[in-house]
PDB file of C-alpha atoms in Angstrom:
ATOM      1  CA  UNK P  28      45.140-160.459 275.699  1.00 33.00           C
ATOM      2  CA  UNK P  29      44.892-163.762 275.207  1.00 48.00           C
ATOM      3  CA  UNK P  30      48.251-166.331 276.373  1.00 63.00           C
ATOM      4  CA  UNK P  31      47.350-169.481 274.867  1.00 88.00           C
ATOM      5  CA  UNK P  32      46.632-170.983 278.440  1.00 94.00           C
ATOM      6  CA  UNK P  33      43.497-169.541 279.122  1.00 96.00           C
ATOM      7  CA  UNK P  34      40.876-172.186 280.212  1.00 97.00           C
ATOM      8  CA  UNK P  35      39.500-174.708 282.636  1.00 98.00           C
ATOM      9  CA  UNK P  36      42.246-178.065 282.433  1.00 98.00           C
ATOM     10  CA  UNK P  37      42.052-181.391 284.068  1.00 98.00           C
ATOM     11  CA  UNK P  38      44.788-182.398 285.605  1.00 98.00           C
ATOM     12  CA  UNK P  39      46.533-186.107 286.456  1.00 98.00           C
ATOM     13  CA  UNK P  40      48.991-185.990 289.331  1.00 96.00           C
ATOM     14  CA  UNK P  41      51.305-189.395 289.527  1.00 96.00           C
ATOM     15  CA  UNK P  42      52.362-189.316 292.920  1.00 89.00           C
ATOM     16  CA  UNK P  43      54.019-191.851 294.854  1.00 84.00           C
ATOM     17  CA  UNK P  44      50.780-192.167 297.185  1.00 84.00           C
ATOM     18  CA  UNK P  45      48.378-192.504 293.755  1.00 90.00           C
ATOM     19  CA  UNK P  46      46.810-190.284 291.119  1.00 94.00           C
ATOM     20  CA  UNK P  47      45.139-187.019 292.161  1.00 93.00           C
ATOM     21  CA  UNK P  48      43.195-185.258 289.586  1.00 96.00           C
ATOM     22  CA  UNK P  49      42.377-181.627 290.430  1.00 96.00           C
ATOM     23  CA  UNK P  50      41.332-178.625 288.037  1.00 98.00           C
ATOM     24  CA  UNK P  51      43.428-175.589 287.160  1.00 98.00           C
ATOM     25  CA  UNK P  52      41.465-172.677 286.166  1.00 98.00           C
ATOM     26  CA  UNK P  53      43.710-170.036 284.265  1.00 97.00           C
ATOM     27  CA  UNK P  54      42.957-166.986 282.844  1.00 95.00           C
ATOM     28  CA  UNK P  55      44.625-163.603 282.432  1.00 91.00           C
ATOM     29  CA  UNK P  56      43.887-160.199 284.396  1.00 88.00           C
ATOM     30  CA  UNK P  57      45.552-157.233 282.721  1.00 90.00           C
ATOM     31  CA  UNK P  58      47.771-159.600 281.036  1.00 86.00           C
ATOM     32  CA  UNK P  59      48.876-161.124 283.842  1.00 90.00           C
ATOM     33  CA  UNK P  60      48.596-164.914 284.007  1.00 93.00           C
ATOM     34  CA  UNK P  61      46.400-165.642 286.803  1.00 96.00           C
ATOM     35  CA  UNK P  62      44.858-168.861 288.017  1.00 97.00           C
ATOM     36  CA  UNK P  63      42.848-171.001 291.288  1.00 97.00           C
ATOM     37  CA  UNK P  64      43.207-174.999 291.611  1.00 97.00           C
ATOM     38  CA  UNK P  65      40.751-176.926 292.655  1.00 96.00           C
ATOM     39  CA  UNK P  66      40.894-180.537 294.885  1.00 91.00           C
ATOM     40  CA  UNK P  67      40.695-182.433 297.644  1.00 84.00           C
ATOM     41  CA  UNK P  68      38.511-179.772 299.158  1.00 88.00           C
ATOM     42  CA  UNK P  69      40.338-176.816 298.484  1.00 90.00           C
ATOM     43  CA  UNK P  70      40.774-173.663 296.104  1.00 95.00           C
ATOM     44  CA  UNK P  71      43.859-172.478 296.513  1.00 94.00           C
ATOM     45  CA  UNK P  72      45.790-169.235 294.112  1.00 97.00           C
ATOM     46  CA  UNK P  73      48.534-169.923 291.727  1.00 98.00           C
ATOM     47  CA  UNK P  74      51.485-168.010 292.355  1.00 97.00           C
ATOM     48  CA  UNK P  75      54.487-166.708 290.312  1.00 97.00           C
ATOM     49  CA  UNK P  76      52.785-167.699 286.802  1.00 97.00           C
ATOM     50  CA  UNK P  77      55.256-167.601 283.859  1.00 96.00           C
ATOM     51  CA  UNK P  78      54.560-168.607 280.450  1.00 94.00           C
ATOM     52  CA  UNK P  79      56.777-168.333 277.515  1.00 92.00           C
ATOM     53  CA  UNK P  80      54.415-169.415 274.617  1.00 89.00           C
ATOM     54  CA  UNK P  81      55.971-173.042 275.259  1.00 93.00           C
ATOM     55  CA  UNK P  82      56.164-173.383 279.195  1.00 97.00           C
ATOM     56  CA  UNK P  83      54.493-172.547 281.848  1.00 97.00           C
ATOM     57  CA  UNK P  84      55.172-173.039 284.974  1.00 98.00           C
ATOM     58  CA  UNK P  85      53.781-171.906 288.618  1.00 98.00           C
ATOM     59  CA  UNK P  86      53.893-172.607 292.060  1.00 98.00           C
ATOM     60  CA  UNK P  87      50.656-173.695 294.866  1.00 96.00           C
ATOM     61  CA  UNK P  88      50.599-174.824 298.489  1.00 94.00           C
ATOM     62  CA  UNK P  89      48.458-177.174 299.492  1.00 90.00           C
ATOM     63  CA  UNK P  90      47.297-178.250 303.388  1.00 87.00           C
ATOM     64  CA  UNK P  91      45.571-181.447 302.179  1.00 81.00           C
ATOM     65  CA  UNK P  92      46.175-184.264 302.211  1.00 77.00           C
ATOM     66  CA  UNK P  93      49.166-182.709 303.832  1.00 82.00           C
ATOM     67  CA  UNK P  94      51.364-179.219 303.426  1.00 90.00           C
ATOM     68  CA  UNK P  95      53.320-178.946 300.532  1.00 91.00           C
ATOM     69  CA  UNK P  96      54.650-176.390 298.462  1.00 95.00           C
ATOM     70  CA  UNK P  97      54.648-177.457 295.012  1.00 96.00           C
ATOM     71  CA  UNK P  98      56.308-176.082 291.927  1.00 98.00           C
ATOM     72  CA  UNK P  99      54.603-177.323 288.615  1.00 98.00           C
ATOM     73  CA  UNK P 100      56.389-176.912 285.084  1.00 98.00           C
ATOM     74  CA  UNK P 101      54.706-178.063 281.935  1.00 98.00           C
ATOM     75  CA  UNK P 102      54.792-177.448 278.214  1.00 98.00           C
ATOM     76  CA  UNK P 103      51.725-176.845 276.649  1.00 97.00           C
ATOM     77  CA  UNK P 104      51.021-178.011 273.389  1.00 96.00           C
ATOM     78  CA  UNK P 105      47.098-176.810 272.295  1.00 95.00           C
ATOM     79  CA  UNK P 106      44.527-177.993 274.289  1.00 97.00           C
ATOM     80  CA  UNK P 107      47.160-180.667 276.428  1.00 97.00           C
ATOM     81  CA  UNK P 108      49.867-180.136 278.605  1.00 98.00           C
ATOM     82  CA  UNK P 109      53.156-182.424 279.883  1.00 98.00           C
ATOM     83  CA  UNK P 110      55.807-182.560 282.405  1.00 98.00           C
ATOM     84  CA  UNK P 111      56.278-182.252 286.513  1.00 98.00           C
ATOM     85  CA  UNK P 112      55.318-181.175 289.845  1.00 97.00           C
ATOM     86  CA  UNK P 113      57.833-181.297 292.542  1.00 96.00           C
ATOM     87  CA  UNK P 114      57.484-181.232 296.357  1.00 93.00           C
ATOM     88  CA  UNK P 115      59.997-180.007 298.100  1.00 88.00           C
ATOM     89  CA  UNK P 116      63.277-183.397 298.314  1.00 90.00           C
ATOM     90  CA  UNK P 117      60.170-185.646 297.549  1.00 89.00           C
ATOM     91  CA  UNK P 118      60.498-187.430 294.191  1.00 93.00           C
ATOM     92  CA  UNK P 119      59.084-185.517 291.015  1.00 96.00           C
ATOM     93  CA  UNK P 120      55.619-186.267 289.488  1.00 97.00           C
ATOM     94  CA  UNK P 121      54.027-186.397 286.520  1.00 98.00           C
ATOM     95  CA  UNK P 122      51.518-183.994 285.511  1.00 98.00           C
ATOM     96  CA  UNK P 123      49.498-184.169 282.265  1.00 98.00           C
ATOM     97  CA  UNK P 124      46.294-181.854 281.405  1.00 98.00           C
ATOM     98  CA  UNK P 125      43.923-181.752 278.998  1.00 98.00           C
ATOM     99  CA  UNK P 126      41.848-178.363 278.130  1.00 98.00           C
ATOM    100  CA  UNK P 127      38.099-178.310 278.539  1.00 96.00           C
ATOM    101  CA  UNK P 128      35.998-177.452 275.895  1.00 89.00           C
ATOM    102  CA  UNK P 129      34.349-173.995 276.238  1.00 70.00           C
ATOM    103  CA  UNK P 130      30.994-176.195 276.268  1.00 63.00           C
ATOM    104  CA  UNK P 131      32.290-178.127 279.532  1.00 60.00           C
ATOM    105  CA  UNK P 132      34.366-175.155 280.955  1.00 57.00           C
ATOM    106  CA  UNK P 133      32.658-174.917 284.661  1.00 61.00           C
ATOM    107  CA  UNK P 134      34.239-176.414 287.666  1.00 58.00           C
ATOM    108  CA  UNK P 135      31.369-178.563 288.647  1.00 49.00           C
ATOM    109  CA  UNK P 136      32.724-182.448 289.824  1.00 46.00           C
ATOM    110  CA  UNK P 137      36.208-181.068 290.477  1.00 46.00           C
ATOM    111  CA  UNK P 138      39.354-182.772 291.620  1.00 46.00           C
ATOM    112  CA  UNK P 139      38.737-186.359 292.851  1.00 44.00           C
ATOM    113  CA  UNK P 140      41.220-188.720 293.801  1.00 44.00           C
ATOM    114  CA  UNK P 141      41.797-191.744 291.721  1.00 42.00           C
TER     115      UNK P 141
END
């Protein structure tokens, strides 16, 4: 069953200590949203994926460069998506994505920081 959300993105972080760029991989298993990111040395599970056909949303922790629980929500519009990540009291950031082509689909050269 495909969601509409299915794929390898690239993703653009803009935090208040710079741009991070890691990779989202999402897919579905039994219908289920499911998904990994990729950066700064780490694969780490998406949890509590929701997606309404307009937003998605989900939340990660991550131990580098230090440990945060984040809560992304986007709206996806084709192959890009829009909106913000948010860390705990810390300010909200801006998160765009862009959909990689099924050619260019593999994680290879993942998240690097800007």
């Amino acid at each position: 069953m495909s969601t509409g959300i299915e794929g390898v993105w690239d993703l653009t972080i803009v935090t208040p200590i710079g741009r991070v760029r890691p990779v989202v991989e999402l897919h579905t298993l039994d219908g289920v949203p499911a998904g990994t990111a990729h950066g700064a040395g780490e694969s780490l599970p998406l949890k509590d994926i929701s997606f309404d056909g307009h937003t998605l949303a989900w939340k990660q922790s991550i131990t580098r460069p230090m440990h945060l629980d984040l809560v992304f929500t986007v709206t996806v519009d084709g192959d890009t998506m829009t909106g913000s990540s948010k860390a705990g009291r810390l300010p909200s950031s801006k998160v765009t994505g862009r959909r990689r082509s099924h050619d260019a689909a593999g994680v290879a050269g993942t998240a690097e920081p800007a």
